[in-house]
Each structure stands twice: as C-alpha cells, then as structure tokens.
XYZ file of C-alpha atoms in Angstrom:
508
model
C 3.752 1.778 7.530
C 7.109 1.934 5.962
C 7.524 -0.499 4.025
C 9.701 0.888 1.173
C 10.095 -0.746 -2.409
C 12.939 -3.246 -3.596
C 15.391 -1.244 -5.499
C 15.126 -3.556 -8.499
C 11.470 -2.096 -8.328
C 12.782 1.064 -9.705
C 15.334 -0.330 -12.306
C 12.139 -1.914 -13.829
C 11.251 2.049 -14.296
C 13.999 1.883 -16.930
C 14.076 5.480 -16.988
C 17.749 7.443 -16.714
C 17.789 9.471 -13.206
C 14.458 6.847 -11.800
C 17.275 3.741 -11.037
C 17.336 2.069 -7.665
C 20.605 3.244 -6.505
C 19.014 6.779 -7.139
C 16.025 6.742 -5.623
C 16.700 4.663 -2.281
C 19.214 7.509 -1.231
C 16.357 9.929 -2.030
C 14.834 7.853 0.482
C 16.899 7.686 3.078
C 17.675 11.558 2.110
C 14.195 11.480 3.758
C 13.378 9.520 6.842
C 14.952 9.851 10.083
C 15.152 5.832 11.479
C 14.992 5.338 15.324
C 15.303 1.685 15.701
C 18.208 -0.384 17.076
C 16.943 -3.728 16.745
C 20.126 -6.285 15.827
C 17.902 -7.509 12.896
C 17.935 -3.976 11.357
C 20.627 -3.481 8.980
C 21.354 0.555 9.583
C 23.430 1.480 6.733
C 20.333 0.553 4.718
C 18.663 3.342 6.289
C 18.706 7.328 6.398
C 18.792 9.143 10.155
C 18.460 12.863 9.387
C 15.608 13.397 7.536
C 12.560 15.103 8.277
C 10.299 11.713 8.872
C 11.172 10.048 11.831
C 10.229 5.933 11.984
C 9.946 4.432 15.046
C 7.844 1.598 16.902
C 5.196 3.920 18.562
C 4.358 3.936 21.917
C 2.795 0.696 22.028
C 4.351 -2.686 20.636
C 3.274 -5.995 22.675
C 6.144 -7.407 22.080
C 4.202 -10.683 23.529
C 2.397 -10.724 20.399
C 5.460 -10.216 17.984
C 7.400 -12.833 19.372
C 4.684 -15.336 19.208
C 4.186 -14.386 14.997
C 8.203 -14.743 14.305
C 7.915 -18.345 16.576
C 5.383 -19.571 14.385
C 7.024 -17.922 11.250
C 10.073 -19.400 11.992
C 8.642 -22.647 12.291
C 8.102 -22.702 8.707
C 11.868 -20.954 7.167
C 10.324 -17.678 7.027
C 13.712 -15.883 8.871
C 13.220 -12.576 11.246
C 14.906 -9.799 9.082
C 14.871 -6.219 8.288
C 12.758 -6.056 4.990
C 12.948 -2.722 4.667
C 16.600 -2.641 3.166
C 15.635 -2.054 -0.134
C 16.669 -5.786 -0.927
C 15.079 -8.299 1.210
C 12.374 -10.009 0.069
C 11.714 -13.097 2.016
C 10.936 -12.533 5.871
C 9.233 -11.284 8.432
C 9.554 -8.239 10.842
C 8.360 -6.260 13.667
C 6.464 -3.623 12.243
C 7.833 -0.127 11.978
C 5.145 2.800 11.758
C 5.195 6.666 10.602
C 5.326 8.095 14.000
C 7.863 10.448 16.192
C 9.593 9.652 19.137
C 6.640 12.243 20.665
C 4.025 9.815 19.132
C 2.686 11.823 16.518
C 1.960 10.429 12.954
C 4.753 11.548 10.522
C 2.829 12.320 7.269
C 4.155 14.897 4.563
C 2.259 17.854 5.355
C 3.554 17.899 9.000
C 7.072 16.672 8.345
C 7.099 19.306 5.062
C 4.912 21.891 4.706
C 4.220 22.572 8.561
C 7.585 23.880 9.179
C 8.133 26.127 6.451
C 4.409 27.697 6.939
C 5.734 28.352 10.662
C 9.005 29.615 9.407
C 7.852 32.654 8.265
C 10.758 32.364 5.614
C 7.996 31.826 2.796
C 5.637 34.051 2.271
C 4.538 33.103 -1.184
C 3.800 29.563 0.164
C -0.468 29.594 0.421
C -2.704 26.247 0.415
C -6.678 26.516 -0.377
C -8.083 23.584 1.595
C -11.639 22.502 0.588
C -10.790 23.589 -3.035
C -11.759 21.355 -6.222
C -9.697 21.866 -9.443
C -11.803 22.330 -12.429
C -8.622 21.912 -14.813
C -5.892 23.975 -16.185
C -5.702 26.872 -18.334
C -3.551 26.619 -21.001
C -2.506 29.206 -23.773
C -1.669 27.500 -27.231
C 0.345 23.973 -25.616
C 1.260 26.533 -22.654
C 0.333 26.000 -18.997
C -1.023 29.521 -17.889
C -2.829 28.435 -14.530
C -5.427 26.890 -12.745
C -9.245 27.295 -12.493
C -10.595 26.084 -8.994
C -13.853 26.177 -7.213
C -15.059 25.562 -3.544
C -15.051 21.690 -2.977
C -19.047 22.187 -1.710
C -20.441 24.423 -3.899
C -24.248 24.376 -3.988
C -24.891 27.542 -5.251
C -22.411 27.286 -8.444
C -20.004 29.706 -7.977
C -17.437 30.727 -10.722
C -14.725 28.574 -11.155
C -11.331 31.003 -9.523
C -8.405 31.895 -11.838
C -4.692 31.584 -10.206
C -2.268 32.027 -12.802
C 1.241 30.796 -13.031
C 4.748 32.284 -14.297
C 6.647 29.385 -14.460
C 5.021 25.946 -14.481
C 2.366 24.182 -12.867
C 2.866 20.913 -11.050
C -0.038 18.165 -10.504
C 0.172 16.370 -7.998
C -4.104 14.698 -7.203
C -2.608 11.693 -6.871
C -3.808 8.277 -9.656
C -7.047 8.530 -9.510
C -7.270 12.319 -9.672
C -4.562 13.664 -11.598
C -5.484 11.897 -15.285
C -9.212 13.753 -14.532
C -7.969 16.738 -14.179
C -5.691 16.488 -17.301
C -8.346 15.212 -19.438
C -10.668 18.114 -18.254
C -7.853 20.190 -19.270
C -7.357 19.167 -22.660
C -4.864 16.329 -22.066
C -5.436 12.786 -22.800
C -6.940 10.405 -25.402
C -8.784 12.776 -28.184
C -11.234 10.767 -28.856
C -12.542 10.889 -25.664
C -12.021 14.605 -25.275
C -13.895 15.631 -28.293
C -16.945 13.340 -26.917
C -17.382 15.355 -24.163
C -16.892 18.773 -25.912
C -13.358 19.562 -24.877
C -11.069 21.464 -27.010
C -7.950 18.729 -27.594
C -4.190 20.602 -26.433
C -2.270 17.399 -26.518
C -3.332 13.769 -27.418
C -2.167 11.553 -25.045
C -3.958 8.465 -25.535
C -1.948 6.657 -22.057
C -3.577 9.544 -19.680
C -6.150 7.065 -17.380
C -4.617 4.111 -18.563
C -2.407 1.356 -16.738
C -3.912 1.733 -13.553
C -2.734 -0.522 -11.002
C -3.415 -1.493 -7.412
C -2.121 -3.651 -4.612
C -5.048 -6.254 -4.187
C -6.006 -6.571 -0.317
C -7.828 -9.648 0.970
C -7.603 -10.068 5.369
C -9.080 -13.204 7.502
C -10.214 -12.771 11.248
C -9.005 -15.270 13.821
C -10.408 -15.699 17.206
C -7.439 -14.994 19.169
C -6.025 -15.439 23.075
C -4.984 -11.440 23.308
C -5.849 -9.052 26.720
C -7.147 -5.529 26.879
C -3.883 -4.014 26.671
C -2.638 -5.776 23.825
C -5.797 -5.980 21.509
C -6.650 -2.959 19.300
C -10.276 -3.703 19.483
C -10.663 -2.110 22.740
C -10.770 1.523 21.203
C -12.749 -0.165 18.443
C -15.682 -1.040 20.052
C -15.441 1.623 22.554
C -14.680 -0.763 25.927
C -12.124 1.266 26.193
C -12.993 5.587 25.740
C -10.893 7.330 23.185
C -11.353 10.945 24.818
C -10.093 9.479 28.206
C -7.450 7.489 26.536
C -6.529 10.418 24.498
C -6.535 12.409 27.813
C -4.701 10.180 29.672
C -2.091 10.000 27.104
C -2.498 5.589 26.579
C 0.108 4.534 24.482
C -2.565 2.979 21.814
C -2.727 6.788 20.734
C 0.674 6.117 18.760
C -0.531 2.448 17.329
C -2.340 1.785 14.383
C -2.412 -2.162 15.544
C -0.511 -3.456 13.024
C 3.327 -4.770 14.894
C 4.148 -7.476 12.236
C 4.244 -7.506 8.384
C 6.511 -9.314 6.108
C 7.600 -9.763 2.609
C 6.802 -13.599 1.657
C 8.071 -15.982 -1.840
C 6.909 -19.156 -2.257
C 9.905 -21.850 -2.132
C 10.519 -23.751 -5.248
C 8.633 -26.721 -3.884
C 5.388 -24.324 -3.179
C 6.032 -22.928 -6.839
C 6.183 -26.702 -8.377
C 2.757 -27.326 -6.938
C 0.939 -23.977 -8.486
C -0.437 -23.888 -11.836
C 1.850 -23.710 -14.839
C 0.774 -20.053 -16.011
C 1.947 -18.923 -12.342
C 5.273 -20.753 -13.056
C 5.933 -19.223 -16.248
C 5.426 -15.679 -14.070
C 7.796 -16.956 -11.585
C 10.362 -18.209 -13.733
C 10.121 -14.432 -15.616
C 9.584 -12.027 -12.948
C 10.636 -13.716 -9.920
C 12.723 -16.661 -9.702
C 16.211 -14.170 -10.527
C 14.957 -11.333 -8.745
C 15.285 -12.700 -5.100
C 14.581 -9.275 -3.258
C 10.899 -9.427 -5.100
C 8.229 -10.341 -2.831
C 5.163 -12.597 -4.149
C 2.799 -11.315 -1.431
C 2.908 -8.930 1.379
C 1.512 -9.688 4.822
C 0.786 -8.061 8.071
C -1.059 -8.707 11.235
C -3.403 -6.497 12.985
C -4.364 -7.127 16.562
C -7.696 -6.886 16.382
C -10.822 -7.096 13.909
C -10.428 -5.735 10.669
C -14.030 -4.745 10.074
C -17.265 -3.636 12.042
C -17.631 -5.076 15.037
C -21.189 -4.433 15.233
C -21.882 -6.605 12.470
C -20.152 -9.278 15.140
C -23.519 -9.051 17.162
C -21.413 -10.255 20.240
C -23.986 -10.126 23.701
C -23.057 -7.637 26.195
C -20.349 -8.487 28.125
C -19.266 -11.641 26.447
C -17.363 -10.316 23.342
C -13.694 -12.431 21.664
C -10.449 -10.602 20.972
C -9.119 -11.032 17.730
C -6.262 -10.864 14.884
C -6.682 -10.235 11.441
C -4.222 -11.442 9.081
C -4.135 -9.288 5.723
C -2.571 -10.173 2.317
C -1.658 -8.252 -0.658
C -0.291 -9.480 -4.182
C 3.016 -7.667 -4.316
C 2.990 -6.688 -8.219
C -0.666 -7.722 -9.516
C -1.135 -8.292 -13.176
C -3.860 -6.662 -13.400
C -4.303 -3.440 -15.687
C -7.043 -0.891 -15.503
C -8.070 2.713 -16.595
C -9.792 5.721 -15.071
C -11.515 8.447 -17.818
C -14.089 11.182 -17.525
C -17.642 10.871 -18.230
C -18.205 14.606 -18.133
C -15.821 18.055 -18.260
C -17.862 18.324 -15.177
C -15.418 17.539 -11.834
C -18.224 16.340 -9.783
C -19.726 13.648 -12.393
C -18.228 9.989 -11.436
C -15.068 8.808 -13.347
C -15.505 5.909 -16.022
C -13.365 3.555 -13.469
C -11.673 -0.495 -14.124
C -9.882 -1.727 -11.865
C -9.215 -5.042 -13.958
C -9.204 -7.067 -10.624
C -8.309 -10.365 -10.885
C -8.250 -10.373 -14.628
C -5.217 -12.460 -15.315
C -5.913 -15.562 -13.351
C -2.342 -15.529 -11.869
C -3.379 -12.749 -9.772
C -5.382 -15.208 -8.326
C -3.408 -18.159 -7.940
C -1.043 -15.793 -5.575
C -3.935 -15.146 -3.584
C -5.125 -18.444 -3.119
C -1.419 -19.595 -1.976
C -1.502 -16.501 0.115
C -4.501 -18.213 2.200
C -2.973 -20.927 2.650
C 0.373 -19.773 4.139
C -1.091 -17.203 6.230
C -3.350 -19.604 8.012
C -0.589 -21.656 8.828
C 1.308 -19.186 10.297
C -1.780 -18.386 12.615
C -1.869 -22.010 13.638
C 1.360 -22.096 14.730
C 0.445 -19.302 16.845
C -0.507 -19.598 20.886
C -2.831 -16.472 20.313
C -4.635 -18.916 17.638
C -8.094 -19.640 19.100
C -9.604 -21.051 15.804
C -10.978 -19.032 12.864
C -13.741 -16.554 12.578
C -15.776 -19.082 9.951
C -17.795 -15.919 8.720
C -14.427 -14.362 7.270
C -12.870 -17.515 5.617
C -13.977 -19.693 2.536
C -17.030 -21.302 3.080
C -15.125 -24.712 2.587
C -17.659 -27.998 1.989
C -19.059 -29.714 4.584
C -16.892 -32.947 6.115
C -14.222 -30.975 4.355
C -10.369 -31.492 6.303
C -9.541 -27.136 5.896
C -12.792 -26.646 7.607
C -12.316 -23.675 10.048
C -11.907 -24.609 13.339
C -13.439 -23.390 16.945
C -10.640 -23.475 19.749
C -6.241 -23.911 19.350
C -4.266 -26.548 17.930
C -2.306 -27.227 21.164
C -3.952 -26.948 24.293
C -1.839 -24.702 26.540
C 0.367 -23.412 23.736
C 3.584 -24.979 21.907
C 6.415 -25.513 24.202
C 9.356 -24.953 21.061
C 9.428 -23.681 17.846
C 10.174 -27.359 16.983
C 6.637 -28.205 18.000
C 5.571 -25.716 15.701
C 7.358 -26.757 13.191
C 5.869 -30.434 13.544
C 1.918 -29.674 13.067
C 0.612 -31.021 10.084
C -0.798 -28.491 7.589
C -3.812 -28.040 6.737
C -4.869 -30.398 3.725
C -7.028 -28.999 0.630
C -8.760 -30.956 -1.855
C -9.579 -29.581 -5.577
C -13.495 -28.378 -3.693
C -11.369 -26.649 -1.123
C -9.495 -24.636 -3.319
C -12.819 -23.527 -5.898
C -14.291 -22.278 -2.311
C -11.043 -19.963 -1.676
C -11.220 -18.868 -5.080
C -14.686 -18.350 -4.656
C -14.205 -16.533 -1.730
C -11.434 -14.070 -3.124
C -13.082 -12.687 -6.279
C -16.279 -12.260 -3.888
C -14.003 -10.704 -1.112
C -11.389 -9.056 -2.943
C -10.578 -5.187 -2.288
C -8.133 -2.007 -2.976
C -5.435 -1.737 -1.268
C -5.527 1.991 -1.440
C -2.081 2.281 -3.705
C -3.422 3.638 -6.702
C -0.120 4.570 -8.978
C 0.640 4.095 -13.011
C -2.351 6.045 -14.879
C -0.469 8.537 -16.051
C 3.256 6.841 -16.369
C 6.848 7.759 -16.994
C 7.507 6.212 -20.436
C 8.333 7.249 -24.153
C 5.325 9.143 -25.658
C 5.049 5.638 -28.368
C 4.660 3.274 -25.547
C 1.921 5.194 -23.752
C 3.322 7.689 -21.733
C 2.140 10.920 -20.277
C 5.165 12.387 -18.703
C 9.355 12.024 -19.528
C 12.228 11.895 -16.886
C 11.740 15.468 -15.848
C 8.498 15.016 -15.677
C 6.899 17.254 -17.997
C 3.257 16.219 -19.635
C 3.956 15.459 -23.060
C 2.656 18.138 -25.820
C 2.616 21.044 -23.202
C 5.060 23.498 -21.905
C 5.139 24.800 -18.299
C 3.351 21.283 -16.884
C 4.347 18.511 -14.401
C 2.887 15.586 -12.871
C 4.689 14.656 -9.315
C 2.526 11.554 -7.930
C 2.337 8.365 -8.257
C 0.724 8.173 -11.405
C 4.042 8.316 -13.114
C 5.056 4.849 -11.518
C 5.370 2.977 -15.167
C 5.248 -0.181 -12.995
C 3.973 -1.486 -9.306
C 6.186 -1.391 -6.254
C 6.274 -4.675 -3.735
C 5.538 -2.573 -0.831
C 3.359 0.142 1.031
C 3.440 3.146 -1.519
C 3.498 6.241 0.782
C 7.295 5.530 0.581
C 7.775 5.114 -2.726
C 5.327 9.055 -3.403
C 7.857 10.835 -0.450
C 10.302 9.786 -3.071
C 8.512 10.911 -6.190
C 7.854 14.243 -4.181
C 11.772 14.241 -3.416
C 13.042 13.613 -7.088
C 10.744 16.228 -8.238
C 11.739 18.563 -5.805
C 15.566 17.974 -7.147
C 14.219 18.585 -10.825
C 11.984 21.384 -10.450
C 14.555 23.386 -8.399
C 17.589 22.621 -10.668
C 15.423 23.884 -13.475
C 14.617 27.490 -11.238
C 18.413 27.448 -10.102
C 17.871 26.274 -6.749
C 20.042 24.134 -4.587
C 17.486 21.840 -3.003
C 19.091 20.653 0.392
C-alpha cells in the first residue's frame, strides 16, 4: 500500500540533506502514479519512476462508495492523502501493482532489470545466506562472513571481502544484530558475550518503534465477487483463478484506508495526558495523522477458527487501526555472537498510556463508520470488546437500517453508539490483550549525533568505523504516519545518491 509519510515527518529527522522537501522528490523520483481520480492532486506525485501505483485489477467500487458515504456522514472529506500533506481523510486505496497486475516491490522494479541487462556483471545476490557479522581490520570494514541460512551440518562461515565499503541493509530488527555480532554496539553487552568491542555505540538496538495494529470483523452484506474471502477459504480455487487470469490476482482486499485526527471536540473529551500530546505534537501540525485506518473486504484472520457449517458461511469486512506515531520505545540486543540464538526483544507496547487512549478512540470511530455503512450486518462479537451485559455498545446481530440509508443525511442522523466508564475498561481490556505489530519495524539504529544515541550520521556511516553504512529503516530517528515500504524506497534512494557521489557516480 502506498501510503507515503507527511513531509513534516521528515523535518522531525532534523538532519541536513533528510528534510521533507528532500525526500518527497526522492519519492516521487521513484514511483510511476497511474491514477486520474479528480480527488488526486497530481503534482503531488512522481510519473516516471520505476514503481508503478495503480488500483489493481479489481476495485468494487460498490464497496468504496458505500465507506466514503458513511465517512462523509461524519466530516471525514474524500481526499488524496497521499500528498505528502494531508492528514485528515479518507481514500480509495491505491496498491503496489502494474498496469499488467503484478506486485511492484524493489527487487522487481530494481534489481530485476539490471540482472537482465547484462550491463552489470559484478552485480551477484546469495539467496538463503545468513550473515554471521562483519570483518573489520582495526575500526576498518574489510568484509563479510556468511553462512548457508540452513546449515545443519555447521559449515564454515564464507569470507567476501570488500574494497570500498560495506552497506547494511537487514532491515530494524536485523541490522543492530548483525552490528553487535560485529563488534558494534553497547560494550557492555559485547564484552558479556565474548566479543572483541570496535566501536561503542551504546544506541545500536535501542529506540525501536512500531506502528501498533489492532482490526475488528463485521458481518457484512458483500457477494462473491466483491469479498476477498472467497480465495480465503478456498470457495473459490486459486490455481483456476490464477489460470483464468480473475482480477482478485492483482488485489490484496484492502480498497479504502485513510488518515484520521480527532476534532477538537473528540480531543476535549480524552484524557488530559492525551491532550497535552495533542496540544505538542499535533494540534499545529495539521498534515499529522492520529491513527491510520483501512478496510479489508473480508476476514482478517483464520476462517477455520470461524467453524461456519458447510454451505452456510457470512461475508465479511475487517476494519484495521494503527496509532500513527506510537509512544512507545523499545530495544532489540543479542543474547549470543551466535546468529541463530533468539534476540533479547521489547517492544514497549502500550507503555505510555496515551498509546492507548488513541486506540481506544480509534474503536470507537471506526465502528461508527461501519454503522453508517449498508454492507454493515452487525459485528462479529468474538472480535470486539467483550462489553458488560445490558450494556448500550453491546455488539449487535443484523444492520442499523433495514434496506440501507437512502442519503448521506440519514447517515449522518444515527445516533452513536453510547459508552459508559465499564464500556471503555472492556476496550482497553480488549486492546492490550489484542494488540499486535504492524510489521514497520524502523529507529534501532537511528540517524542522530553520536551524544544523543546515534549509530549512523547524514551520510550514513556507523559511527567509530570506516568503510560502513546502514541503508534501512533503522536509521529513521523518529516514526512515520504511514505504511513504511515508502518511506525505505526512499532511504534506499538517498543512499543510493550518497554512496554514488562518494564513488563519483552520477546516480540517474
């Protein structure tokens, strides 16, 4: 999904060369955008690069409409929130694939072409190949010691070594392991596990940070051909759709997202240690979302754990929710010099309570928008808070309107739901049980001055060593309100700039 950053996302980098203006025309230097809706603001956008965003081949536009209706009917305006400075609205949802409906990731859009160019012969990529750490010489990079990802019979670690530099790029979770197997990181920790210290970096591992993920199933009024849940449960065959070329091959179920704030009245109702966070990091920065939110047409989990009789199974939407820019702070260390012993991993979940508080206003907003809905066909109880009994937000079985809303003015007029102080402890109860990664690891290894806990300066290079660079998202000093596969074609861009202008090379 791309869903880039707000510029002021990387102006909170406050690192020269890493400002917003910078890095969204890396981004656009990148991505090739197909759509033409009126909402879309196209200047915003690059149209030459190598990754082509489109639709896909399947959007039921059925389902959209109905979403931005019931959006609508509560301010929340239809706009393109990928600009780089919206952050308030809702949006069909663009995806990562061509205009032949293949996915767009890196390797295809990047590395495919120039391996079938022939025009780089020094280009070679080990697959299935596990980094046991660099080799350094002195505070010199010299190379890299690898070793076959399954290795049951314990064969030597492989020597490559390098001229120039060495570039990491394992991504958060991988990258400050491999650094601390190295020699690189906290000393302390290094000498307790028998590894000779090169540079002592106590920030390597630390600063971790996620986008917190929490989703909600509703029983919804959807058809074979717009439901996702069809190839999920197998009703409908993958080889045969695959063969037949069905246009859910280029969907990923997923048509709406949106960048959401709470209005001042919202914030004047949360808890005053959420309002001083607002007032701070918020309130003045109007293209900063609170929570991001997206729809997938179908059931976000295992449907066999649905235990639905034969022949008599529901369609479904999940609505998902993550905090934007979580509070939370956690760390990821060694417990071995061994690359196959577990990692010494906190998250830090949900430890400043504010974190929370987003969340549980996050529940609430996204269940109105389903009401407002005419796919709503009451909630999946099993995936919501399990609210007390006689309770008014109990879940309900069935819609709100019989036959469907006639405006988005009838919308607009249904009550919300009401919540006493039991309701809310049961949706707090629910999200530090139900709580989960949003798979956009970034910060453990951040762009920062050494004193303030860096690993790495503007051009990247680890501090304490010579010849080494980190290009990942682990250098993100601070999160970005958005999907973070944009914001790491961009880190792979800038580096690209950097590296070459350091080699003499004009990087097109």
């Amino acid at each position: 999904m791309p869903k880039p950053a707000s510029a002021v996302d990387f102006d909170s980098w406050k690192t020269e060369g890493w400002d917003g203006e910078t890095l969204t025309a890396l981004a656009n230097k990148a991505e090739n955008h197909l759509l033409g809706d009126a909402e879309i603001n196209k200047s915003a956008h690059g149209h030459s690069g190598p990754v082509q965003i489109t639709y896909g081949t399947q959007l039921p536009k059925n389902n959209n409409d109905d979403l931005l209706g019931a959006a609508e009917a509560l301010g929340i305006p239809h706009r393109d929130v990928q600009d780089f400075q919206t952050g308030h609205g809702f949006e069909r949802c663009a995806k990562y694939i061509g205009s032949d409906g293949r996915r767009q990731d890196t390797a295809h859009c990047y590395l495919h072409p120039l391996m079938r160019s022939g025009d780089c012969p020094n280009l070679h990529i080990l697959t299935s190949s596990l980094v046991r750490g660099i080799r350094f010489d002195g505070t010199r990079a010299i190379g890299v010691e690898y070793e076959p990802t399954e290795n049951p019979d314990g064969a030597a670690a492989v020597f490559i070594g390098a001229k120039k530099q060495i570039v990491v790029a394992a991504g958060a979770l991988n990258t400050p392991l491999i650094l601390e197997r190295s020699g690189v990181g906290k000393g302390d920790l290094l000498r307790e596990h028998g590894i000779n210290v090169v540079s002592d970096l106590p920030g390597v591992g630390e600063d971790y940070q996620d986008h917190h993920l929490l989703t909600y199933p509703y029983k919804a009024f959807l058809t074979a051909e717009n439901s996702f849940g069809e190839l999920l449960t197998g009703r409908e065959d993958f080889f045969k759709a695959m063969a037949e070329g069905s246009s859910k091959m280029a969907w990923n179920g997923i048509d709406l997202a949106g960048k959401l704030r709470p209005s001042e009245e919202e914030v004047a109702q949360l808890d005053p240690a959420f309002q001083e966070c607002w007032e701070r990091d918020f309130k003045h920065q109007p293209s900063r979302p609170v929570i991001f939110f997206a729809y997938f047409f179908g059931y976000f989990g295992d449907y066999a754990a649905l235990n639905e009789p034969v022949g008599e199974h529901a369609y479904y939407i999940t609505s998902g929710t993550f905090t934007a820019y979580p509070y939370a702070r956690g760390s990821i260390h060694i417990t071995a010099d061994d690359p196959r012993a577990p990692p010494d991993f906190v998250t830090g979940y949900l430890k400043n309570p504010v974190d929370l508080t987003k969340q549980v206003w996050a529940y609430k907003k996204q269940r109105e928008i389903m009401r407002r809905t005419d796919k709503y066909a009451g909630e999946m109880a099993a995936g919501h808070p399990a609210f007390p009994a006689g309770s008014m937000a109990a879940c309900r079985d069935g819609p709100v309107v019989e036959g469907g809303f006639k405006s988005v003015e009838d919308r607009a007029a249904l009550s919300p739901v009401q919540y006493s102080k039991e309701d809310d402890a049961a949706i707090e109860d629910w999200i530090r049980s139900h709580l989960e990664t949003g798979w956009h690891s970034i910060g453990t290894c951040k762009m920062a001055p050494r004193e303030q806990g860096g690993v790495v300066d503007k051009h990247l290079n680890v501090y304490g060593t010579q010849g080494l660079k980190i290009a990942d998202l682990s250098i993100a000093p601070e999160n970005v309100g958005a999907n973070t596969y944009n914001t790491a074609i961009i880190v792979g861009e800038k580096a690209a700039q950097i590296i070459g202008n350091e080699l003499g090379l004009t990087i097109d």
